Short mmCIF file of C-alpha atoms in Angstrom, two decimals:
data_model
loop_
_atom_site.label_atom_id
_atom_site.label_comp_id
_atom_site.label_asym_id
_atom_site.label_seq_id
_atom_site.Cartn_x
_atom_site.Cartn_y
_atom_site.Cartn_z
CA MET A 1 -16.10 33.03 -19.38
CA ALA A 2 -16.57 33.67 -15.65
CA PRO A 3 -15.82 37.24 -14.54
CA PHE A 4 -12.28 37.45 -13.14
CA ILE A 5 -11.98 39.03 -9.73
CA THR A 6 -8.84 38.47 -7.69
CA PRO A 7 -5.55 37.19 -9.09
CA LEU A 8 -4.55 34.05 -7.21
CA VAL A 9 -1.07 34.04 -8.73
CA THR A 10 0.72 36.93 -10.43
CA PHE A 11 3.99 36.69 -12.37
CA ASP A 12 5.64 40.08 -12.70
CA HIS A 13 8.61 40.10 -15.10
CA ALA A 14 9.70 36.80 -13.56
CA THR A 15 12.74 34.91 -14.78
CA LEU A 16 12.79 31.21 -13.91
CA ALA A 17 16.12 29.39 -13.81
CA TYR A 18 17.88 26.38 -12.33
CA GLY A 19 21.20 27.76 -11.18
CA HIS A 20 22.62 29.69 -14.12
CA ARG A 21 20.41 27.93 -16.67
CA VAL A 22 17.56 30.26 -17.54
CA ILE A 23 14.44 28.36 -18.63
CA LEU A 24 12.00 31.25 -19.16
CA SER A 25 12.49 34.95 -18.76
CA ASP A 26 10.36 38.07 -18.29
CA LEU A 27 7.09 36.25 -17.63
CA SER A 28 4.18 38.53 -16.79
CA PHE A 29 0.72 37.07 -16.39
CA SER A 30 -1.78 36.26 -13.71
CA ILE A 31 -4.22 33.50 -12.83
CA PRO A 32 -7.42 35.18 -11.65
CA GLU A 33 -10.09 33.53 -9.55
CA GLY A 34 -12.52 31.67 -11.81
CA ASP A 35 -9.95 31.06 -14.54
CA PHE A 36 -9.60 27.79 -16.46
CA LEU A 37 -6.09 27.96 -17.83
CA GLY A 38 -4.13 25.36 -19.75
CA ILE A 39 -0.33 25.57 -19.80
CA VAL A 40 0.62 23.76 -22.98
CA GLY A 41 3.88 22.95 -24.67
CA PRO A 42 6.19 20.10 -25.62
CA ASN A 43 8.14 18.14 -23.01
CA GLY A 44 11.12 20.09 -21.72
CA ALA A 45 9.73 23.47 -22.78
CA GLY A 46 9.36 24.79 -19.24
CA LYS A 47 5.78 23.92 -18.24
CA THR A 48 6.91 22.16 -15.08
CA THR A 49 9.20 25.09 -14.29
CA ILE A 50 6.21 27.46 -14.36
CA LEU A 51 4.23 24.96 -12.31
CA ARG A 52 6.98 24.85 -9.69
CA ALA A 53 6.97 28.64 -9.45
CA ILE A 54 3.19 28.59 -9.00
CA LEU A 55 3.51 25.91 -6.31
CA ARG A 56 6.22 27.98 -4.59
CA THR A 57 8.89 25.31 -4.91
CA LEU A 58 10.95 27.49 -7.29
CA ARG A 59 11.66 31.17 -6.71
CA PRO A 60 12.22 33.51 -9.65
CA THR A 61 15.79 34.76 -10.04
CA VAL A 62 14.48 38.07 -11.39
CA GLY A 63 11.04 39.64 -10.87
CA THR A 64 8.36 38.27 -8.59
CA VAL A 65 5.68 35.60 -8.35
CA ASN A 66 3.00 36.71 -5.90
CA HIS A 67 0.30 34.53 -4.40
CA ALA A 68 -3.05 35.54 -2.92
CA GLN A 69 -3.13 35.21 0.85
CA ASN A 70 -5.98 32.73 0.83
CA ILE A 71 -4.47 30.47 -1.84
CA ARG A 72 -4.86 26.74 -1.27
CA PHE A 73 -3.58 24.33 -3.84
CA GLY A 74 -5.42 21.19 -4.81
CA TYR A 75 -2.67 19.35 -6.67
CA VAL A 76 -3.15 16.37 -8.93
CA PRO A 77 0.33 15.05 -9.73
CA GLN A 78 1.33 13.10 -12.80
CA ARG A 79 0.15 9.56 -12.23
CA ASP A 80 3.67 8.10 -12.21
CA GLN A 81 4.66 10.35 -9.30
CA VAL A 82 2.38 8.33 -7.06
CA ASP A 83 3.63 4.98 -5.80
CA TYR A 84 0.93 2.39 -6.36
CA ASN A 85 2.81 -0.29 -4.40
CA PHE A 86 1.49 1.19 -1.17
CA PRO A 87 -1.48 -0.90 0.03
CA LEU A 88 -3.73 2.12 0.47
CA LYS A 89 -7.48 2.19 0.13
CA VAL A 90 -8.96 4.86 -2.10
CA ARG A 91 -10.60 6.63 0.86
CA ASP A 92 -7.27 6.75 2.74
CA VAL A 93 -5.56 8.30 -0.27
CA VAL A 94 -8.31 10.91 -0.61
CA MET A 95 -8.06 11.78 3.09
CA MET A 96 -4.42 12.76 2.54
CA GLY A 97 -5.81 15.91 0.95
CA ARG A 98 -7.04 16.90 4.43
CA TYR A 99 -3.83 16.07 6.30
CA ASP A 100 -2.81 19.70 6.62
CA HIS A 101 -6.26 20.49 8.10
CA VAL A 102 -5.95 17.56 10.50
CA GLY A 103 -2.73 18.85 12.03
CA LEU A 104 0.64 17.44 12.97
CA GLY A 105 0.62 14.09 14.73
CA ARG A 106 -3.22 13.87 14.78
CA ARG A 107 -5.48 11.32 13.13
CA PRO A 108 -8.20 12.23 10.58
CA SER A 109 -11.65 12.56 12.20
CA MET A 110 -15.01 11.13 11.17
CA ARG A 111 -15.72 14.47 9.46
CA ASP A 112 -12.54 14.11 7.38
CA ARG A 113 -13.73 10.65 6.40
CA GLU A 114 -17.15 11.98 5.43
CA MET A 115 -15.55 14.74 3.39
CA ALA A 116 -13.40 12.17 1.61
CA ASP A 117 -16.52 10.17 0.72
CA ALA A 118 -18.25 13.34 -0.47
CA ALA A 119 -15.27 14.16 -2.71
CA LEU A 120 -15.36 10.62 -4.11
CA GLU A 121 -19.08 11.02 -4.73
CA HIS A 122 -18.31 14.27 -6.54
CA VAL A 123 -16.00 12.52 -9.00
CA GLY A 124 -18.30 9.51 -9.34
CA ILE A 125 -16.32 6.73 -7.65
CA VAL A 126 -17.61 6.61 -4.08
CA HIS A 127 -18.44 2.93 -4.64
CA LEU A 128 -14.67 2.30 -4.91
CA ALA A 129 -13.81 3.93 -1.55
CA ASP A 130 -12.80 0.64 0.08
CA GLN A 131 -10.86 -0.68 -2.90
CA LEU A 132 -7.07 -0.56 -3.03
CA LEU A 133 -5.82 2.31 -5.19
CA THR A 134 -3.59 -0.11 -7.05
CA SER A 135 -6.60 -2.18 -8.18
CA LEU A 136 -8.18 0.78 -10.03
CA SER A 137 -7.96 1.54 -13.75
CA GLY A 138 -5.99 4.55 -15.00
CA GLY A 139 -9.09 6.74 -15.28
CA GLN A 140 -10.36 5.69 -11.84
CA ARG A 141 -6.98 6.40 -10.26
CA GLN A 142 -7.02 9.86 -11.79
CA ARG A 143 -10.52 10.45 -10.39
CA ALA A 144 -9.28 9.37 -6.95
CA LEU A 145 -6.38 11.83 -7.17
CA ILE A 146 -8.77 14.60 -8.27
CA ALA A 147 -11.00 13.76 -5.29
CA ARG A 148 -7.95 14.05 -3.02
CA ALA A 149 -7.20 17.48 -4.47
CA LEU A 150 -10.84 18.59 -4.00
CA VAL A 151 -11.24 17.38 -0.42
CA GLY A 152 -8.83 20.04 0.82
CA GLU A 153 -11.24 22.75 -0.46
CA PRO A 154 -8.69 24.34 -2.78
CA THR A 155 -8.84 27.81 -4.28
CA LEU A 156 -6.73 26.60 -7.20
CA LEU A 157 -7.00 23.10 -8.66
CA ILE A 158 -3.81 22.14 -10.49
CA LEU A 159 -3.58 19.08 -12.72
CA ASP A 160 -0.21 18.01 -14.10
CA GLU A 161 -0.56 16.04 -17.37
CA PRO A 162 -3.87 14.52 -16.20
CA THR A 163 -4.45 12.45 -19.35
CA ASN A 164 -0.92 11.16 -19.91
CA GLY A 165 -1.01 7.55 -21.08
CA MET A 166 -4.81 7.34 -21.10
CA ASP A 167 -7.00 6.00 -23.86
CA LEU A 168 -9.50 8.17 -25.73
CA VAL A 169 -12.45 7.27 -23.51
CA SER A 170 -10.65 7.94 -20.21
CA THR A 171 -9.12 11.14 -21.58
CA THR A 172 -12.52 12.47 -22.64
CA GLN A 173 -14.08 11.51 -19.30
CA ILE A 174 -11.35 13.08 -17.19
CA LEU A 175 -11.26 16.33 -19.18
CA GLY A 176 -15.07 16.41 -19.10
CA LEU A 177 -15.01 15.95 -15.33
CA VAL A 178 -12.53 18.80 -14.86
CA ARG A 179 -14.59 21.06 -17.10
CA GLU A 180 -17.71 20.15 -15.11
CA LEU A 181 -15.96 20.96 -11.81
CA HIS A 182 -15.05 24.36 -13.21
CA GLU A 183 -18.46 25.17 -14.65
CA ARG A 184 -20.66 23.65 -11.95
CA ASP A 185 -18.62 24.53 -8.85
CA GLY A 186 -16.74 27.58 -10.11
CA ILE A 187 -13.37 26.03 -9.24
CA THR A 188 -10.33 27.82 -10.63
CA VAL A 189 -8.38 25.29 -12.68
CA LEU A 190 -4.86 25.16 -14.02
CA MET A 191 -4.10 22.23 -16.29
CA VAL A 192 -0.60 21.43 -17.54
CA SER A 193 -0.35 19.30 -20.67
CA HIS A 194 1.72 18.63 -23.76
CA ALA A 195 -1.43 17.82 -25.77
CA LEU A 196 -2.70 21.07 -27.30
CA ASN A 197 -5.53 19.39 -29.21
CA GLU A 198 -6.92 17.87 -26.02
CA VAL A 199 -6.61 20.90 -23.79
CA ALA A 200 -7.74 23.56 -26.27
CA ASN A 201 -11.27 22.18 -26.40
CA TYR A 202 -11.81 22.31 -22.65
CA VAL A 203 -9.96 25.31 -21.17
CA GLU A 204 -10.85 29.00 -21.49
CA ARG A 205 -7.32 30.38 -21.74
CA ILE A 206 -4.08 28.89 -23.00
CA ALA A 207 -0.49 29.69 -22.04
CA LEU A 208 1.74 28.31 -24.76
CA VAL A 209 5.32 27.49 -23.78
CA VAL A 210 7.57 26.53 -26.69
CA ASN A 211 11.33 26.81 -27.14
CA GLY A 212 11.79 29.43 -24.45
CA GLY A 213 8.86 31.45 -25.85
CA PHE A 214 5.68 32.19 -23.89
CA ARG A 215 2.33 33.44 -25.07
CA ILE A 216 -0.93 33.62 -23.13
CA GLY A 217 -4.45 34.47 -24.22
CA THR A 218 -7.97 33.19 -24.68
CA VAL A 219 -8.43 30.04 -26.73
CA ASP A 220 -9.64 32.19 -29.64
CA GLU A 221 -6.53 34.35 -29.44
CA ILE A 222 -4.05 31.49 -29.26
CA MET A 223 -5.65 28.90 -31.53
CA THR A 224 -4.92 30.75 -34.76
CA PRO A 225 -2.53 29.64 -37.54
CA PRO A 226 -0.33 32.78 -37.31
CA VAL A 227 0.20 32.50 -33.53
CA LEU A 228 0.77 28.76 -33.51
CA SER A 229 2.99 28.84 -36.60
CA GLU A 230 5.14 31.53 -35.01
CA MET A 231 5.37 29.73 -31.68
CA TYR A 232 6.07 26.24 -33.03
CA GLY A 233 8.24 27.40 -35.92
CA ILE A 234 6.37 25.52 -38.66
CA PRO A 235 3.25 26.42 -40.59
CA VAL A 236 0.13 24.94 -39.01
CA ASP A 237 -3.58 25.03 -39.73
CA VAL A 238 -6.39 25.13 -37.21
CA ASP A 239 -9.42 23.18 -38.41
CA GLU A 240 -12.78 22.70 -36.77
CA ILE A 241 -14.69 19.42 -36.68
CA ASN A 242 -18.08 19.33 -34.95
CA GLY A 243 -17.12 22.38 -32.90
CA HIS A 244 -13.75 20.89 -31.85
CA ARG A 245 -10.61 22.71 -32.87
CA ILE A 246 -7.79 20.60 -34.22
CA VAL A 247 -4.27 21.83 -34.86
CA VAL A 248 -2.60 20.22 -37.85
CA ALA A 249 0.92 20.75 -39.12
CA ARG A 250 0.98 21.49 -42.86
CA ARG A 251 2.55 18.82 -45.06
CA ASN A 252 5.96 19.74 -46.40
CA GLY A 253 5.75 22.64 -44.06
CA ALA A 254 9.18 22.43 -42.52
CA LEU A 255 9.93 25.96 -43.62
CA PHE A 256 10.98 27.06 -40.17
CA PRO A 257 13.99 25.81 -38.24
CA GLN A 258 12.19 24.57 -35.12
CA GLU A 259 9.72 22.08 -36.51
CA SER A 260 10.69 19.44 -33.97
CA ALA A 261 8.92 21.49 -31.31
CA LEU A 262 5.44 20.65 -32.56
CA HIS A 263 3.70 18.20 -30.28
CA VAL A 264 0.02 18.79 -30.65
CA MET B 1 15.15 -28.01 24.38
CA PHE B 2 13.38 -25.10 26.06
CA ASP B 3 15.76 -25.23 29.00
CA ALA B 4 18.60 -24.41 26.62
CA VAL B 5 16.57 -21.56 25.17
CA LEU B 6 15.82 -20.22 28.66
CA LEU B 7 19.55 -20.00 29.30
CA PHE B 8 19.67 -17.41 26.55
CA LYS B 9 16.37 -15.70 27.30
CA ASP B 10 17.98 -12.24 27.50
CA ALA B 11 19.40 -12.78 24.04
CA LEU B 12 15.94 -13.78 22.78
CA TYR B 13 14.38 -10.64 24.28
CA GLY B 14 17.05 -8.53 22.58
CA ALA B 15 16.45 -10.28 19.28
CA LEU B 16 12.72 -9.60 19.63
CA VAL B 17 13.31 -5.89 20.18
CA ILE B 18 15.50 -5.76 17.07
CA ALA B 19 12.93 -7.78 15.10
CA VAL B 20 10.01 -5.50 16.00
CA ALA B 21 11.86 -2.22 15.42
CA CYS B 22 13.40 -3.31 12.11
CA SER B 23 10.15 -4.88 10.88
CA VAL B 24 8.23 -1.63 11.38
CA LEU B 25 10.88 0.52 9.67
CA GLY B 26 11.31 -2.18 7.05
CA VAL B 27 7.81 -1.47 5.68
CA TYR B 28 9.02 1.98 4.63
CA VAL B 29 12.35 0.57 3.47
CA VAL B 30 10.64 -1.90 1.13
CA LEU B 31 7.86 0.42 -0.08
CA ARG B 32 10.29 3.26 -0.78
CA ARG B 33 12.57 0.85 -2.64
CA ILE B 34 15.56 1.68 -0.43
CA VAL B 35 16.40 -1.84 0.77
CA PHE B 36 20.04 -1.38 -0.17
CA VAL B 37 20.19 1.82 1.85
CA GLY B 38 19.50 -0.48 4.79
CA ALA B 39 22.37 -2.73 3.76
CA ALA B 40 24.73 0.20 3.18
CA LEU B 41 23.87 1.71 6.58
CA ALA B 42 24.49 -1.64 8.26
CA GLU B 43 27.91 -1.83 6.59
CA LEU B 44 28.67 1.75 7.67
CA SER B 45 27.77 0.75 11.20
CA SER B 46 30.11 -2.24 11.07
CA ALA B 47 32.85 0.00 9.63
CA GLY B 48 32.30 2.31 12.62
CA ILE B 49 32.76 -0.58 15.05
CA ALA B 50 35.89 -1.68 13.18
CA LEU B 51 37.25 1.87 13.24
CA ALA B 52 36.73 2.06 17.00
CA LEU B 53 38.49 -1.28 17.53
CA TRP B 54 41.35 -0.28 15.23
CA LEU B 55 41.84 3.09 16.94
CA GLY B 56 41.69 1.41 20.36
CA GLY B 57 43.89 -1.53 19.40
CA ARG B 58 46.56 0.71 17.89
CA HIS B 59 46.46 2.95 20.98
CA LEU B 60 45.64 5.90 18.76
CA LEU B 61 42.50 6.50 20.78
CA PRO B 62 42.53 3.95 23.63
CA GLU B 63 38.96 4.72 24.85
CA ALA B 64 37.51 4.06 21.40
CA ALA B 65 37.56 0.27 21.73
CA SER B 66 35.29 0.39 24.77
CA HIS B 67 32.75 2.65 23.02
CA PRO B 68 32.38 1.22 19.51
CA ILE B 69 28.69 2.24 19.43
CA ALA B 70 29.72 5.92 19.32
CA PHE B 71 31.69 5.35 16.12
CA ALA B 72 28.99 3.12 14.66
CA LEU B 73 26.39 5.80 15.38
CA LEU B 74 28.54 8.55 13.91
CA LEU B 75 29.11 6.79 10.60
CA THR B 76 25.59 5.35 10.32
CA LEU B 77 23.83 8.63 11.06
CA ALA B 78 26.16 10.49 8.69
CA GLY B 79 25.24 7.93 6.01
CA ALA B 80 21.53 8.22 6.86
CA MET B 81 21.65 11.99 6.48
CA PHE B 82 23.60 11.64 3.23
CA PHE B 83 20.97 9.33 1.73
CA GLY B 84 18.13 11.27 3.35
CA ILE B 85 18.97 14.54 1.60
CA GLY B 86 18.78 12.70 -1.71
CA ALA B 87 22.32 11.63 -2.50
CA GLY B 88 22.95 10.73 -6.11
CA ARG B 89 20.55 13.19 -7.75
CA GLY B 90 23.30 14.43 -10.01
CA ARG B 91 25.14 12.45 -12.66
CA ILE B 92 25.59 9.37 -10.49
CA PRO B 93 22.33 7.42 -10.04
CA PRO B 94 21.19 6.95 -6.42
CA ASP B 95 21.54 3.15 -6.49
CA ALA B 96 25.17 3.50 -7.64
CA THR B 97 25.86 5.86 -4.73
CA ILE B 98 24.37 3.28 -2.37
CA GLY B 99 26.49 0.55 -4.00
CA VAL B 100 29.68 2.57 -3.64
CA THR B 101 28.91 3.23 0.04
CA TYR B 102 28.14 -0.44 0.66
CA ALA B 103 31.31 -1.73 -1.02
CA VAL B 104 33.67 0.83 0.49
CA ALA B 105 32.21 0.54 4.00
CA ALA B 106 32.33 -3.28 3.89
CA ALA B 107 35.94 -3.31 2.69
CA ALA B 108 37.01 -0.61 5.14
CA GLY B 109 35.45 -2.56 8.02
CA ILE B 110 37.29 -5.77 7.12
CA LEU B 111 40.61 -3.97 6.51
CA LEU B 112 40.42 -2.07 9.79
CA ILE B 113 39.49 -5.12 11.84
CA SER B 114 42.25 -7.19 10.26
CA LYS B 115 44.79 -4.66 11.52
CA ALA B 116 43.21 -4.02 14.91
CA ALA B 117 45.40 -5.53 17.65
CA VAL B 118 42.33 -6.37 19.77
CA GLY B 119 40.08 -7.14 16.86
CA GLU B 120 37.50 -9.87 16.76
CA ALA B 121 37.04 -12.10 13.75
CA HIS B 122 35.41 -10.09 10.99
CA ASP B 123 32.71 -12.77 10.65
CA ILE B 124 31.10 -11.12 13.65
CA PHE B 125 30.10 -8.20 11.44
CA LEU B 126 28.37 -10.45 8.96
CA GLN B 127 26.76 -12.90 11.37
CA GLY B 128 26.62 -10.89 14.57
CA ASN B 129 26.65 -12.43 18.01
CA ILE B 130 23.04 -12.48 18.99
CA LEU B 131 23.56 -15.02 21.78
CA GLY B 132 25.84 -12.51 23.48
CA ILE B 133 23.00 -10.05 24.14
CA THR B 134 22.69 -9.38 27.88
CA ASN B 135 19.88 -7.99 30.00
CA VAL B 136 21.54 -4.56 29.93
CA ASP B 137 21.91 -4.73 26.14
CA THR B 138 18.18 -5.46 25.82
CA LEU B 139 17.39 -2.44 27.96
CA VAL B 140 19.64 -0.29 25.76
CA LEU B 141 17.91 -1.65 22.66
CA LEU B 142 14.53 -0.87 24.23
CA GLY B 143 15.76 2.62 25.05
CA VAL B 144 16.33 3.19 21.35
CA ALA B 145 13.43 1.20 19.91
CA ILE B 146 10.63 2.59 22.07
CA PRO B 147 11.20 6.30 21.25
CA VAL B 148 11.71 5.46 17.57
CA LEU B 149 8.51 3.41 17.38
CA LEU B 150 6.58 6.05 19.34
CA LEU B 151 7.77 8.67 16.87
CA HIS B 152 6.54 6.49 14.02
CA VAL B 153 3.16 5.93 15.67
CA ILE B 154 2.64 9.63 16.41
CA PHE B 155 3.78 10.88 13.01
CA TYR B 156 2.50 7.93 10.99
CA LYS B 157 0.51 10.04 8.55
CA GLU B 158 3.43 12.43 7.96
CA PHE B 159 5.89 9.61 7.21
CA LEU B 160 3.29 7.89 5.05
CA PHE B 161 2.41 10.98 3.02
CA VAL B 162 5.99 12.01 2.17
CA SER B 163 6.81 8.39 1.30
CA PHE B 164 3.74 7.87 -0.89
CA ASP B 165 3.56 11.17 -2.77
CA ARG B 166 6.18 13.72 -1.84
CA GLU B 167 5.19 16.29 -4.49
CA THR B 168 1.62 16.58 -3.26
CA ALA B 169 2.81 16.62 0.35
CA ARG B 170 5.05 19.54 -0.56
CA THR B 171 2.13 21.49 -2.06
CA LEU B 172 0.25 21.11 1.22
CA GLY B 173 3.10 22.72 3.11
CA TYR B 174 4.94 19.61 4.31
CA ASN B 175 8.66 20.02 4.79
CA VAL B 176 9.45 16.88 2.80
CA ARG B 177 13.20 17.10 3.38
CA PHE B 178 12.71 17.27 7.15
CA TRP B 179 10.41 14.23 7.27
CA ASN B 180 12.71 12.28 4.96
CA LEU B 181 15.70 13.09 7.12
CA LEU B 182 13.79 12.12 10.26
CA LEU B 183 12.81 8.80 8.69
CA TYR B 184 16.41 8.09 7.67
CA PHE B 185 17.65 9.26 11.07
CA THR B 186 15.42 6.77 12.89
CA LEU B 187 16.50 4.08 10.44
CA GLY B 188 20.17 4.87 11.05
CA LEU B 189 19.65 4.89 14.80
CA VAL B 190 17.98 1.47 14.87
CA ILE B 191 20.51 -0.05 12.47
CA ALA B 192 23.51 1.29 14.42
CA PHE B 193 22.30 -0.27 17.67
CA ALA B 194 20.94 -3.48 16.13
CA MET B 195 24.21 -4.03 14.25
CA GLN B 196 26.13 -4.34 17.52
CA PHE B 197 24.47 -7.69 18.14
CA ALA B 198 22.69 -8.89 15.04
CA GLY B 199 25.28 -8.32 12.29
CA VAL B 200 24.75 -7.04 8.77
CA MET B 201 22.97 -10.12 7.46
CA LEU B 202 20.35 -10.37 10.20
CA VAL B 203 19.64 -6.63 10.33
CA PHE B 204 19.19 -6.62 6.57
CA ASN B 205 16.87 -9.61 6.90
CA PHE B 206 14.69 -7.92 9.53
CA LEU B 207 14.49 -4.79 7.37
CA VAL B 208 13.31 -6.64 4.28
CA LEU B 209 11.74 -10.08 4.75
CA PRO B 210 9.08 -9.37 7.42
CA ALA B 211 7.94 -6.30 5.43
CA VAL B 212 7.70 -8.38 2.26
CA THR B 213 5.67 -10.99 4.16
CA GLY B 214 3.42 -8.19 5.47
CA LEU B 215 2.89 -6.76 1.99
CA LEU B 216 2.01 -10.18 0.63
CA LEU B 217 -0.56 -10.89 3.34
CA ALA B 218 -2.16 -7.50 4.06
CA ARG B 219 -4.62 -5.33 2.18
CA SER B 220 -3.94 -2.15 4.12
CA MET B 221 -1.02 -0.21 5.57
CA ALA B 222 -2.03 -1.03 9.15
CA GLY B 223 -2.30 -4.70 8.21
CA THR B 224 1.11 -4.60 6.57
CA PHE B 225 2.73 -3.26 9.73
CA VAL B 226 0.93 -5.84 11.90
CA TRP B 227 1.87 -8.79 9.67
CA ALA B 228 5.45 -7.55 9.34
CA VAL B 229 5.84 -7.38 13.12
CA ILE B 230 4.21 -10.81 13.54
CA ALA B 231 6.53 -12.28 10.88
CA GLY B 232 9.57 -10.68 12.56
CA ILE B 233 8.57 -12.02 15.98
CA ILE B 234 7.84 -15.55 14.68
CA ALA B 235 11.16 -15.63 12.81
CA ALA B 236 13.08 -14.47 15.88
CA VAL B 237 11.38 -16.90 18.29
CA VAL B 238 11.37 -19.97 16.01
CA GLY B 239 14.83 -19.34 14.57
CA PHE B 240 16.27 -18.77 18.01
CA THR B 241 14.49 -21.74 19.59
CA VAL B 242 15.68 -24.09 16.86
CA SER B 243 19.23 -22.77 16.70
CA VAL B 244 20.16 -23.08 20.41
CA PRO B 245 19.56 -26.81 21.08
CA PHE B 246 20.76 -27.83 17.62
CA ASP B 247 23.88 -25.70 17.87
CA LEU B 248 23.10 -23.76 14.71
CA PRO B 249 24.17 -20.14 14.17
CA SER B 250 21.16 -18.11 15.38
CA GLY B 251 21.28 -15.35 12.75
CA PRO B 252 21.09 -17.61 9.69
CA ALA B 253 18.45 -19.78 11.44
CA ILE B 254 16.26 -16.71 11.98
CA ILE B 255 16.78 -15.66 8.36
CA ALA B 256 15.84 -19.13 7.15
CA VAL B 257 12.58 -18.95 9.10
CA SER B 258 11.95 -15.45 7.67
CA GLY B 259 12.43 -16.88 4.20
CA VAL B 260 9.98 -19.72 4.87
CA LEU B 261 7.41 -17.24 6.19
CA ALA B 262 7.80 -15.06 3.08
CA LEU B 263 7.35 -18.14 0.89
CA LEU B 264 4.23 -19.18 2.80
CA ALA B 265 2.86 -15.65 2.44
CA PHE B 266 3.54 -15.82 -1.28
CA GLY B 267 1.64 -19.12 -1.43
CA VAL B 268 -1.31 -17.58 0.43
CA ARG B 269 -1.29 -14.66 -2.00
CA VAL B 270 -1.32 -16.99 -5.00
CA LEU B 271 -4.23 -18.98 -3.54
CA GLN B 272 -6.16 -15.77 -2.81
CA ARG B 273 -5.84 -14.69 -6.43
CA ARG B 274 -7.31 -17.91 -7.77
#
């Protein structure tokens, strides 16, 4: 694990709520520089709520969420948040990641264009720069969106459900690419996903969000039967196949009341 | 044939201004899937005109009848702001909110005009009276269209980004609500003025069909805007030129040409895919 230096985001006894509806309370954790953190949990558990607090679009009702002064987000949204009807070339989409550098009412420069091509090269699809985004496959689109996030030179790369709806090959390639960006370039990465089995084999730390509960730790600390069984509310086993950890719910294991929460 | 058209050249110039302005904004309208916001705003504008005529005709506010644009603007911009802040995010789906606005505004306009002592036939709201556009009207339309189009040229990338991917735009510090409101504001402004002459049907046409033609023909955003404007101009010129000597209603003639252009564009698209 890379040595942690400066926290980019710090939650200090933060309660996150929409109006009077509290989603998560008393959250205390930080995302240090160099981290590779996965926020994992079933749909509706509060992952997006934490993400919104990190992205500063939701303020805590109690406690604080502090950001480092130099923080710059490189955000990769869920693929269905992007409208593929727009007739935009891949390079034009990637250049959007530099729009805040370019300035209000100004056009991207040749340097912005070169940086967009470099980012596309980085994710292995520079040959698709002049293609329409809509003509790309799911995996290629995700690479284009990652390139857009990288071109803004972020201090924190955030990916929201990056492998949703992808096949096994694309999922492996995208997660491998993100891992490579972290290891090779030292990029701090936050990945949000509902798929524990996918994320656990790539990230260095896991924040588990289940049924209003929150637990954060290294992969070794979280990926244990006692922790997962307690969080998900049913007995689970953690097996290892060729160095990959797999979480499996025990058969006839509905001994706890919240078994429906398990989405691994 | 062209002599007859020349008699109405001011009206043609006015129609061209409306065609260009609506075709540009229409690209966003179609891509953002808010075509019925355009229709609802046009109906609100016509309700505003009807309200002014009713107030003036009933002597409740005598000056109102001579300034219907003020009432049209008021209602249209209020509607634009309402939709721009994201109306219908609660229990009522957004398209239902748009439908309610459209139906109520249309009915209110017809009811008000039917009871206005100095009212015109309510067909005028549907079909407009494009032949009645004068030189001064064209200048007024230009006075609205030029600043709106300049705004869209200058802030093209901002409008594009918040339309394409608002969440990412937000993470880069964009005030998404502001840019959305500005987009809807410009849309409301153009619709309110265009409605005075073109009517609901023609304004709706210019907001949708040229943009669809552009999207079918182009492979880039810039190309889409260019083709949309070209389609809007061709529809206005050909529809107008045909309608005057043959004594056809100009609005529907322009719409028919727009439809033919969209069909041709669809044919080109199909051939390109083969």
